[in-house]
PDB file of C-alpha atoms in Angstrom:
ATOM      1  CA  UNK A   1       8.953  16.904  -3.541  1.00 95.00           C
ATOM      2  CA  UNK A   2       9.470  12.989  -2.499  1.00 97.00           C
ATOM      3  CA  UNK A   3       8.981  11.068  -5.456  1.00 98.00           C
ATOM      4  CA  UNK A   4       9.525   7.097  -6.027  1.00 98.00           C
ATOM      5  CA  UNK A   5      10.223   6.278  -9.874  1.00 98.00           C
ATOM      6  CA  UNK A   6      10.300   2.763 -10.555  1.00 98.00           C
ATOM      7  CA  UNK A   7      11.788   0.775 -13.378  1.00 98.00           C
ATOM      8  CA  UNK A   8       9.944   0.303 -16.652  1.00 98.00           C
ATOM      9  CA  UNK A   9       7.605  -2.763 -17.607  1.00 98.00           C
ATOM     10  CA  UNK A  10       9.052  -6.794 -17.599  1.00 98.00           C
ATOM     11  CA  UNK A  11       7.858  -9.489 -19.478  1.00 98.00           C
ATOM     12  CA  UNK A  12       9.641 -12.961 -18.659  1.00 97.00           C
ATOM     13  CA  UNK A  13       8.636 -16.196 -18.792  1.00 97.00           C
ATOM     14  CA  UNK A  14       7.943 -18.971 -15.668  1.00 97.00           C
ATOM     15  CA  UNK A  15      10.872 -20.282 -13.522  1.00 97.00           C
ATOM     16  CA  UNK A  16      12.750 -16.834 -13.862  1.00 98.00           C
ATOM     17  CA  UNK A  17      13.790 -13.878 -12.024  1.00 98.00           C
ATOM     18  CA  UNK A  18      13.183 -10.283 -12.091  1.00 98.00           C
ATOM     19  CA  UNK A  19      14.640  -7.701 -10.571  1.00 98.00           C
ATOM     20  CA  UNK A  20      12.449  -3.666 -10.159  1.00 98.00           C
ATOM     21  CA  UNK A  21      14.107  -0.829  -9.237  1.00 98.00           C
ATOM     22  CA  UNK A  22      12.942   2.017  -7.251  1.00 98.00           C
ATOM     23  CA  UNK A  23      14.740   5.148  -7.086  1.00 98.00           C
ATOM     24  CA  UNK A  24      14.236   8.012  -4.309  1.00 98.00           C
ATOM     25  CA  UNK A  25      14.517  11.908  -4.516  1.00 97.00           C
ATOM     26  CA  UNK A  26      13.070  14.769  -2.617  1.00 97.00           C
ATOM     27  CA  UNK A  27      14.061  12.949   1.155  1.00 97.00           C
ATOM     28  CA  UNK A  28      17.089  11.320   2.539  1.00 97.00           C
ATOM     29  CA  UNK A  29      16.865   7.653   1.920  1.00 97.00           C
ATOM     30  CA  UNK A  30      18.861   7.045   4.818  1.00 95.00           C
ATOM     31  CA  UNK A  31      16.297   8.309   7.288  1.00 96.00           C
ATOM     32  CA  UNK A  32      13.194   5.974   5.904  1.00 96.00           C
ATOM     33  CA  UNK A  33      12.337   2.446   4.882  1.00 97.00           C
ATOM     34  CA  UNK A  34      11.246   0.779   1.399  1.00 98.00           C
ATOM     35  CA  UNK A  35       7.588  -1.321   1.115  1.00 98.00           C
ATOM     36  CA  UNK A  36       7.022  -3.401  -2.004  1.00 98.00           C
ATOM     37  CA  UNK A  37       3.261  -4.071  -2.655  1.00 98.00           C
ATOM     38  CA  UNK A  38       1.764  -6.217  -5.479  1.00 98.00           C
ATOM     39  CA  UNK A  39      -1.232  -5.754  -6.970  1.00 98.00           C
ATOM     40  CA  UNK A  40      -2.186  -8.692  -9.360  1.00 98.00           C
ATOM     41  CA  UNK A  41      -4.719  -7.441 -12.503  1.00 97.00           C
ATOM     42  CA  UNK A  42      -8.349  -6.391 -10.643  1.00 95.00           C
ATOM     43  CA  UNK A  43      -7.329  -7.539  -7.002  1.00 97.00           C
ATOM     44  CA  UNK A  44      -6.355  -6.157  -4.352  1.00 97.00           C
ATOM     45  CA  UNK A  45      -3.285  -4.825  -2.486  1.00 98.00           C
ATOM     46  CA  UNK A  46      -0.606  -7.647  -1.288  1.00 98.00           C
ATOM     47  CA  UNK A  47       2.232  -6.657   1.437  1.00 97.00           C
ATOM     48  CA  UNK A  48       5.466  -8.191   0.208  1.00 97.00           C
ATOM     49  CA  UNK A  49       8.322  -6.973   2.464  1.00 96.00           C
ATOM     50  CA  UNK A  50      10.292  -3.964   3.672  1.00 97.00           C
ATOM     51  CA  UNK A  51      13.911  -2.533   3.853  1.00 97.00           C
ATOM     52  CA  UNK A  52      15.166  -0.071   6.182  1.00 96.00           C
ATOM     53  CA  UNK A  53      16.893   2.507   4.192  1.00 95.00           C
ATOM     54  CA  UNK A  54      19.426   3.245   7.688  1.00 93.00           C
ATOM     55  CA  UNK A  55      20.972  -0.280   8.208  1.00 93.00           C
ATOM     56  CA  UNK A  56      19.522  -2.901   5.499  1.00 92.00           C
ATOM     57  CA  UNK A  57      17.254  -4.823   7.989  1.00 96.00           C
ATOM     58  CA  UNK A  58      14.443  -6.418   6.159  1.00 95.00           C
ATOM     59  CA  UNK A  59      11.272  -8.327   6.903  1.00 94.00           C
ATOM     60  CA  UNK A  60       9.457 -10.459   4.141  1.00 95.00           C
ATOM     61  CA  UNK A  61       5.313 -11.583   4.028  1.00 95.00           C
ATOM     62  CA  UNK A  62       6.462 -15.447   4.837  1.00 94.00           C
ATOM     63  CA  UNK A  63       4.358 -16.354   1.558  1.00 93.00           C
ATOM     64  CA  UNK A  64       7.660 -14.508  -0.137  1.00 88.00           C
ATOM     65  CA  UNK A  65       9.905 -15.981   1.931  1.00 79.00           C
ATOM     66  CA  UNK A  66      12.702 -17.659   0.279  1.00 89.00           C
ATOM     67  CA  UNK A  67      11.546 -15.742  -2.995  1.00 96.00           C
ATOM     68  CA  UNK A  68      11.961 -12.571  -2.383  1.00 97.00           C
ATOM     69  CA  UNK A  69      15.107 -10.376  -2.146  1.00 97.00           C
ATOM     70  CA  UNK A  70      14.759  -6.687  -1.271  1.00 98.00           C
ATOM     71  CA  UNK A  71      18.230  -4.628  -1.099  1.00 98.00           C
ATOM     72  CA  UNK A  72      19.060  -0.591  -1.376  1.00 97.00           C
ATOM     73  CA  UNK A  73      22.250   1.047  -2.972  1.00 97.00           C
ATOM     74  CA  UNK A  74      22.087   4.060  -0.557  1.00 95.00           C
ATOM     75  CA  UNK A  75      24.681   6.103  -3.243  1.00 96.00           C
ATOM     76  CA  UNK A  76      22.362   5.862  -5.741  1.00 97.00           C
ATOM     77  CA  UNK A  77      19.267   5.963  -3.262  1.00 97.00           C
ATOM     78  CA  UNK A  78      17.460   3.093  -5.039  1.00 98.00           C
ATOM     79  CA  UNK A  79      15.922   0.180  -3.777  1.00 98.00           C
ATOM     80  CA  UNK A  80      15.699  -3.205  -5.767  1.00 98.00           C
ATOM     81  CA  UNK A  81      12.840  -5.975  -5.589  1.00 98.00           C
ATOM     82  CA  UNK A  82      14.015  -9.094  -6.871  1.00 98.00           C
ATOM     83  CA  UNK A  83      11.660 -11.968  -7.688  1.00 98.00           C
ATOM     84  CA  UNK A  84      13.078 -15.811  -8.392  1.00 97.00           C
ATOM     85  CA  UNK A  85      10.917 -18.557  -9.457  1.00 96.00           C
ATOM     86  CA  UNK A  86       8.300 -16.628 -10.930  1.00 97.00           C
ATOM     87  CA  UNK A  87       5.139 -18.370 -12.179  1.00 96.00           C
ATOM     88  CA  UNK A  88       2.152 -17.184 -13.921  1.00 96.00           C
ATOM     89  CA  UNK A  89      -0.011 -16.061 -10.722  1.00 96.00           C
ATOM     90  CA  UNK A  90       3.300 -13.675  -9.982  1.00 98.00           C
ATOM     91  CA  UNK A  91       1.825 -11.358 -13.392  1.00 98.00           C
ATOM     92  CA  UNK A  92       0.722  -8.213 -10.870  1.00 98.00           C
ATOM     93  CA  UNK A  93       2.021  -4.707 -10.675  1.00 98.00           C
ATOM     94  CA  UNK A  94       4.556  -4.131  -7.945  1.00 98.00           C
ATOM     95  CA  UNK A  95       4.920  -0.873  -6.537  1.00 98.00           C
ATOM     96  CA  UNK A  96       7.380   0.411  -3.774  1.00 98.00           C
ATOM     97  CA  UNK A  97       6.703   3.093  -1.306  1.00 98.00           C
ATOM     98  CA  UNK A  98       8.008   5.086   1.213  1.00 97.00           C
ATOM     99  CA  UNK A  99       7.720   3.753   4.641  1.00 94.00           C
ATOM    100  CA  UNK A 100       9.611   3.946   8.352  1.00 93.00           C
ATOM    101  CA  UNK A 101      13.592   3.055   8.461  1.00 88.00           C
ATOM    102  CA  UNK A 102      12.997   1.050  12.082  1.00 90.00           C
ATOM    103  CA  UNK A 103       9.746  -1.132  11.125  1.00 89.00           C
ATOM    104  CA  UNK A 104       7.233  -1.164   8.686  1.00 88.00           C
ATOM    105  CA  UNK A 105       4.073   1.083   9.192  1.00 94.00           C
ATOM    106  CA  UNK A 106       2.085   2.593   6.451  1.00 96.00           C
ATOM    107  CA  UNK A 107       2.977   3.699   2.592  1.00 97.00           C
ATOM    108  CA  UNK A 108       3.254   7.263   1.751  1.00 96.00           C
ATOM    109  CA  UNK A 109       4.275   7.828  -1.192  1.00 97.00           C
ATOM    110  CA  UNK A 110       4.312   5.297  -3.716  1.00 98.00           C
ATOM    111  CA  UNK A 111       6.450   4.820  -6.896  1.00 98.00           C
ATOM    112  CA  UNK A 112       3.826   4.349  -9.904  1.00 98.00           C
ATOM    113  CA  UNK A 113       4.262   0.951 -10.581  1.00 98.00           C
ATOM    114  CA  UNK A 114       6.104  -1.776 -11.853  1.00 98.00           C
ATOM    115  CA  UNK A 115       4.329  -4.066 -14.381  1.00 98.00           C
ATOM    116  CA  UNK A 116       5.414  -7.426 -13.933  1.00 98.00           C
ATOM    117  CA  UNK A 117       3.839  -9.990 -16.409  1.00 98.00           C
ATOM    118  CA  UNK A 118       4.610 -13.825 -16.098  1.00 98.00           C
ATOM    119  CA  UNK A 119       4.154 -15.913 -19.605  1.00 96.00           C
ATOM    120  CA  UNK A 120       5.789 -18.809 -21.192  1.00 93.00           C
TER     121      UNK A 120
ATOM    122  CA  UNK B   1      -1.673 -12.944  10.404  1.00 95.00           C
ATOM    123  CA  UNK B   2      -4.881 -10.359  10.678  1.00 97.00           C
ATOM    124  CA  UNK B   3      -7.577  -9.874   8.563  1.00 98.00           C
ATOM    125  CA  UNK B   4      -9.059  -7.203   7.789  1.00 98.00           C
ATOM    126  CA  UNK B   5     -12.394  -7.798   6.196  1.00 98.00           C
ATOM    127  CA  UNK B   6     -14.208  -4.380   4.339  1.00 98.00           C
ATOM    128  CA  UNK B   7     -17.983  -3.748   3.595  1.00 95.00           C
ATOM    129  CA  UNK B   8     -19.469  -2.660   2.156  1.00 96.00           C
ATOM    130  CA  UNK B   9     -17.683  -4.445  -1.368  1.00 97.00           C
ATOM    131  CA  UNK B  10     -19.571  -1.554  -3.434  1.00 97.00           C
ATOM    132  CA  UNK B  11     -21.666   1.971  -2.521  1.00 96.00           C
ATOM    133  CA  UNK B  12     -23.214   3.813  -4.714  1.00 97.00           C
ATOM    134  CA  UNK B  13     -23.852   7.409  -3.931  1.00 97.00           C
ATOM    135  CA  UNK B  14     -24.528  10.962  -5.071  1.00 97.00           C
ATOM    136  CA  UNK B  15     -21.891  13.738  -5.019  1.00 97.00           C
ATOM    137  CA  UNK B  16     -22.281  15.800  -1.548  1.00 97.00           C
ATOM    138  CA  UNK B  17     -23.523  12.681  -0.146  1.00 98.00           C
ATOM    139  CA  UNK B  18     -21.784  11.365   3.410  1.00 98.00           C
ATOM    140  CA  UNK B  19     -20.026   8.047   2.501  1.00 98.00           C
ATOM    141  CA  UNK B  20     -19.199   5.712   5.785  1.00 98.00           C
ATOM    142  CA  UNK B  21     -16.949   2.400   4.852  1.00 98.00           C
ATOM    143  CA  UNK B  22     -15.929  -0.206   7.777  1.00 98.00           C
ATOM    144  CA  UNK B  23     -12.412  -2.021   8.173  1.00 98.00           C
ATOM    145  CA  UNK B  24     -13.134  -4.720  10.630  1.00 98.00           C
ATOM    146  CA  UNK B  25      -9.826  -6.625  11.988  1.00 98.00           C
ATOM    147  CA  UNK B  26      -9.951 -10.598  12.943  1.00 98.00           C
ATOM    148  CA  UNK B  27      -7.856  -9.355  16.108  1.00 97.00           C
ATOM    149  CA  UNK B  28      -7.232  -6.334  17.926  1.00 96.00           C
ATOM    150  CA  UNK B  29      -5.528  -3.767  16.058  1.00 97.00           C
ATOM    151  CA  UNK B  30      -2.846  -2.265  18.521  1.00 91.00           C
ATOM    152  CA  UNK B  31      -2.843   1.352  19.166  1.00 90.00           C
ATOM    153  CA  UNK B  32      -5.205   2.082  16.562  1.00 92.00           C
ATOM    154  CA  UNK B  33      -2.232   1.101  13.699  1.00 96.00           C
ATOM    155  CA  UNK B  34      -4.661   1.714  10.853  1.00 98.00           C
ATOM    156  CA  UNK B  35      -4.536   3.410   7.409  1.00 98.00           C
ATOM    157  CA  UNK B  36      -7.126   4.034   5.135  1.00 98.00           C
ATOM    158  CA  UNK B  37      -5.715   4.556   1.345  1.00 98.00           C
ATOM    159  CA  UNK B  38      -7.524   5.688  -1.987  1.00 98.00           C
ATOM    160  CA  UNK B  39      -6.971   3.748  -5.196  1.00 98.00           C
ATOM    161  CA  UNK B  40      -8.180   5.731  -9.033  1.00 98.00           C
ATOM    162  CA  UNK B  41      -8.186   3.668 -11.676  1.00 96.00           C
ATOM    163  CA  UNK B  42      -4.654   3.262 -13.434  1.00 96.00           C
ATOM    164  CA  UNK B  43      -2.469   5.055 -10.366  1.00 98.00           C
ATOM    165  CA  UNK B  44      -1.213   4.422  -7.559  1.00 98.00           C
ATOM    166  CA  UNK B  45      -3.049   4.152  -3.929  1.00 98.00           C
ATOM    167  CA  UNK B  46      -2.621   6.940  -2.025  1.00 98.00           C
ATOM    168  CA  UNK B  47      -2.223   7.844   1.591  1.00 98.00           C
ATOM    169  CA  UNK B  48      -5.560   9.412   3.699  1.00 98.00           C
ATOM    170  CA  UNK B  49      -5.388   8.694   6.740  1.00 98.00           C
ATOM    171  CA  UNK B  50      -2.882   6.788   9.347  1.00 97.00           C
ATOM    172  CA  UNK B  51      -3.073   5.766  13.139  1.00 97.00           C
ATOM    173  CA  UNK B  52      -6.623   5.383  12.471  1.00 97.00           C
ATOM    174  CA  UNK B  53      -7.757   8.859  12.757  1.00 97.00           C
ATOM    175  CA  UNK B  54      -5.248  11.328  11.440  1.00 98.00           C
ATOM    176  CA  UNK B  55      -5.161  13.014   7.609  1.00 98.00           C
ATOM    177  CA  UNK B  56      -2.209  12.464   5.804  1.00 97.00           C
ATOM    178  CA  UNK B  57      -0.179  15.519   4.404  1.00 96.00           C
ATOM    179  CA  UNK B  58      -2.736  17.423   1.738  1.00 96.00           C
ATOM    180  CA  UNK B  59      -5.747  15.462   2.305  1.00 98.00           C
ATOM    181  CA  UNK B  60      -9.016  17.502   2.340  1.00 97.00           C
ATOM    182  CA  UNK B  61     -10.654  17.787   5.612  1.00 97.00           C
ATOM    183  CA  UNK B  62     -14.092  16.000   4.489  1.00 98.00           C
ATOM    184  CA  UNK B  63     -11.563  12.634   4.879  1.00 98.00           C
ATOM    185  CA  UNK B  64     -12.338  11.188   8.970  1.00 98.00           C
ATOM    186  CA  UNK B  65     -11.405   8.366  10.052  1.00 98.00           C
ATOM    187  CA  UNK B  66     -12.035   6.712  13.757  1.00 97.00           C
ATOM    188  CA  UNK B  67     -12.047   3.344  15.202  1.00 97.00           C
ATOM    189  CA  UNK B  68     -10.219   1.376  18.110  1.00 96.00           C
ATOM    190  CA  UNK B  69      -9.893  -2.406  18.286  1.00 96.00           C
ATOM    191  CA  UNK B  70     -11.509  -4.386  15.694  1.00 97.00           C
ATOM    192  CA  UNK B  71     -13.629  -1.826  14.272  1.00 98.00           C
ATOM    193  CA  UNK B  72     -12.725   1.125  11.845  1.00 98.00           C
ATOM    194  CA  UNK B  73     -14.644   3.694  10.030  1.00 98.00           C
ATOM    195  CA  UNK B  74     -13.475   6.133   7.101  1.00 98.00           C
ATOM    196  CA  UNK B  75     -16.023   8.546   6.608  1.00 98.00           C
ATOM    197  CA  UNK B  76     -15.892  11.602   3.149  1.00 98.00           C
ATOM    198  CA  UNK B  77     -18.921  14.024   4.629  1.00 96.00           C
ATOM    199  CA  UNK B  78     -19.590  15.502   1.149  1.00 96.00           C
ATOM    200  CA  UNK B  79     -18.400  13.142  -1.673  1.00 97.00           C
ATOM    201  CA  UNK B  80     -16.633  15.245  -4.377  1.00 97.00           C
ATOM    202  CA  UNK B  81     -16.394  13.669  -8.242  1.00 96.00           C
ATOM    203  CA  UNK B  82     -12.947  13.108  -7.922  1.00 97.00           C
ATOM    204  CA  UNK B  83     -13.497  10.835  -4.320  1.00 98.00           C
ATOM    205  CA  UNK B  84     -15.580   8.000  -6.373  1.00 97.00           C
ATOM    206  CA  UNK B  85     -12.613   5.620  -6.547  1.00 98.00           C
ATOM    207  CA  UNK B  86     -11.349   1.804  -4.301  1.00 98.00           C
ATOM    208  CA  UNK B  87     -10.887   2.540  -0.638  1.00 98.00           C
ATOM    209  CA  UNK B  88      -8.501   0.411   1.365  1.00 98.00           C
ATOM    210  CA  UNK B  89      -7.926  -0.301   4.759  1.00 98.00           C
ATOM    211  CA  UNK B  90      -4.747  -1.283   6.181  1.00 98.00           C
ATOM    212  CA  UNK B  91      -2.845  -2.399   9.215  1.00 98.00           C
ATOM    213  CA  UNK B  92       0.507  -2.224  10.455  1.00 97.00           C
ATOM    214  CA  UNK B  93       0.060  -3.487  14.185  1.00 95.00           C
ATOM    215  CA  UNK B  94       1.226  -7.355  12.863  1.00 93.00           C
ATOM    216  CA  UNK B  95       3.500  -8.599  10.745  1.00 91.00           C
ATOM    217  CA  UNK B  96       2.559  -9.422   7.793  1.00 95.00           C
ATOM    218  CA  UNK B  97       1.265  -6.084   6.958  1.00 97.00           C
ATOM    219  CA  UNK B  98      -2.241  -6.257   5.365  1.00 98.00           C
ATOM    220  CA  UNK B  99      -4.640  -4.511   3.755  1.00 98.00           C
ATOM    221  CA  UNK B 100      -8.764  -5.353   3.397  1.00 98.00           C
ATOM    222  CA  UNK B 101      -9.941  -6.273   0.360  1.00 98.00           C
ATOM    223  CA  UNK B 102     -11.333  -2.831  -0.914  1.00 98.00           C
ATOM    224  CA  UNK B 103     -14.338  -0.661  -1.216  1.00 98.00           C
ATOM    225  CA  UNK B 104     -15.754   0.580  -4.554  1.00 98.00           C
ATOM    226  CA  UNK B 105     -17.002   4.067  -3.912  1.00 98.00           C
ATOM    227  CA  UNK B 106     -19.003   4.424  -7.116  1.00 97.00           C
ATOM    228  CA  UNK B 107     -21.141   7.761  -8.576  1.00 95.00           C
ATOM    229  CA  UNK B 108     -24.967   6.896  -8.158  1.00 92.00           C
TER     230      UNK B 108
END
């Protein structure tokens, strides 16, 4: 079946970077896209950006912009999030999903989160 | 960017009850690009319904959706134990994707 595993939990501290992984089975990466979604403790559900699986094309939330890297290794048929400058307010669980390879529509399935926690 | 703005926050209802939750959009939402998504405590949201009316792979037919425009509705005819959980709407018409801010679906 299509699963999404994602990387285990980071702790890091404020002005850093960290990278989450996301890794694909049950589907051919090639033929779909990657979403990243945040979800900061007992909010709601934040868009980040998406990949296209096919040819690398990417489109980033413009609060991200400039933060935000998103990249696949189609060998290995993982996606990577990776997040620079991090401050406190960036402490959220990120999850990736499945999504279209051409444009991003709607998330289905979802890796089972990433949790991300910011702390000097 | 559009927002989509969800009541009610919180409903609290019986099991075999008829649950109706509204996604309205600050815009037109083009071609009806709207999912609806269920969120349990501790997992991950999952997929109901997409282009504002069809079930996603799996999903019980007591799940509706309908809406065009601004206006969406989700509807569970019969709520279930396991349905009591965050429901969130979300659009993919405009980027920046985004979602509504969430319905608590919560037993009576």
């Amino acid at each position: 079946q299509v699963r999404l595993v994602q990387s285990g939990p980071e702790v890091t501290k404020p002005g850093a970077s960290v990278k989450v992984s996301c890794k694909a089975s049950g589907y051919t990466f090639s033929s779909f896209g990657i979403s990243w979604v945040r979800q900061a403790p007992g909010q709601g559900l934040e868009w980040m950006g998406w990949i296209s699986g096919y040819n690398g094309y990417s489109d980033y939330a413009q609060k991200f912009h400039g933060r935000v890297t998103l990249t696949t290794d189609t060998s290995t048929s993982t996606a990577y999030m990776e997040l620079t400058n991090l401050k406190s307010d960036d402490t959220a669980v990120y999850y990736c999903a499945r999504d279209q390879s051409s444009s991003s529509i709607f998330f289905d399935p979802w890796g089972q989160g990433t949790l991300v926690t910011v702390s000097s | 960017e559009i927002v989509l703005t969800q009541s009610p926050g919180s409903l609290s209802l019986s099991p075999g009850e008829r649950a109706t939750l509204s996604c309205r959009a600050s815009q037109s939402v083009d071609s009806g690009y709207l999912a609806w998504y269920q969120q349990k405590p501790g997992q991950a949201p999952r997929l109901l319904i997409y282009d504002a009316s069809r079930r996603a792979s799996g999903i019980p037919d007591r799940f509706s959706g309908s809406g065009s425009g601004t206006v969406f509705t989700l509807t569970i005819s019969r709520l279930e134990p396991e349905d009591f959980a965050v429901y969130y709407c979300q659009q993919y018409s405009n980027s920046p994707r985004t979602f509504g801010q969430g319905t608590k679906l919560q037993i009576k």
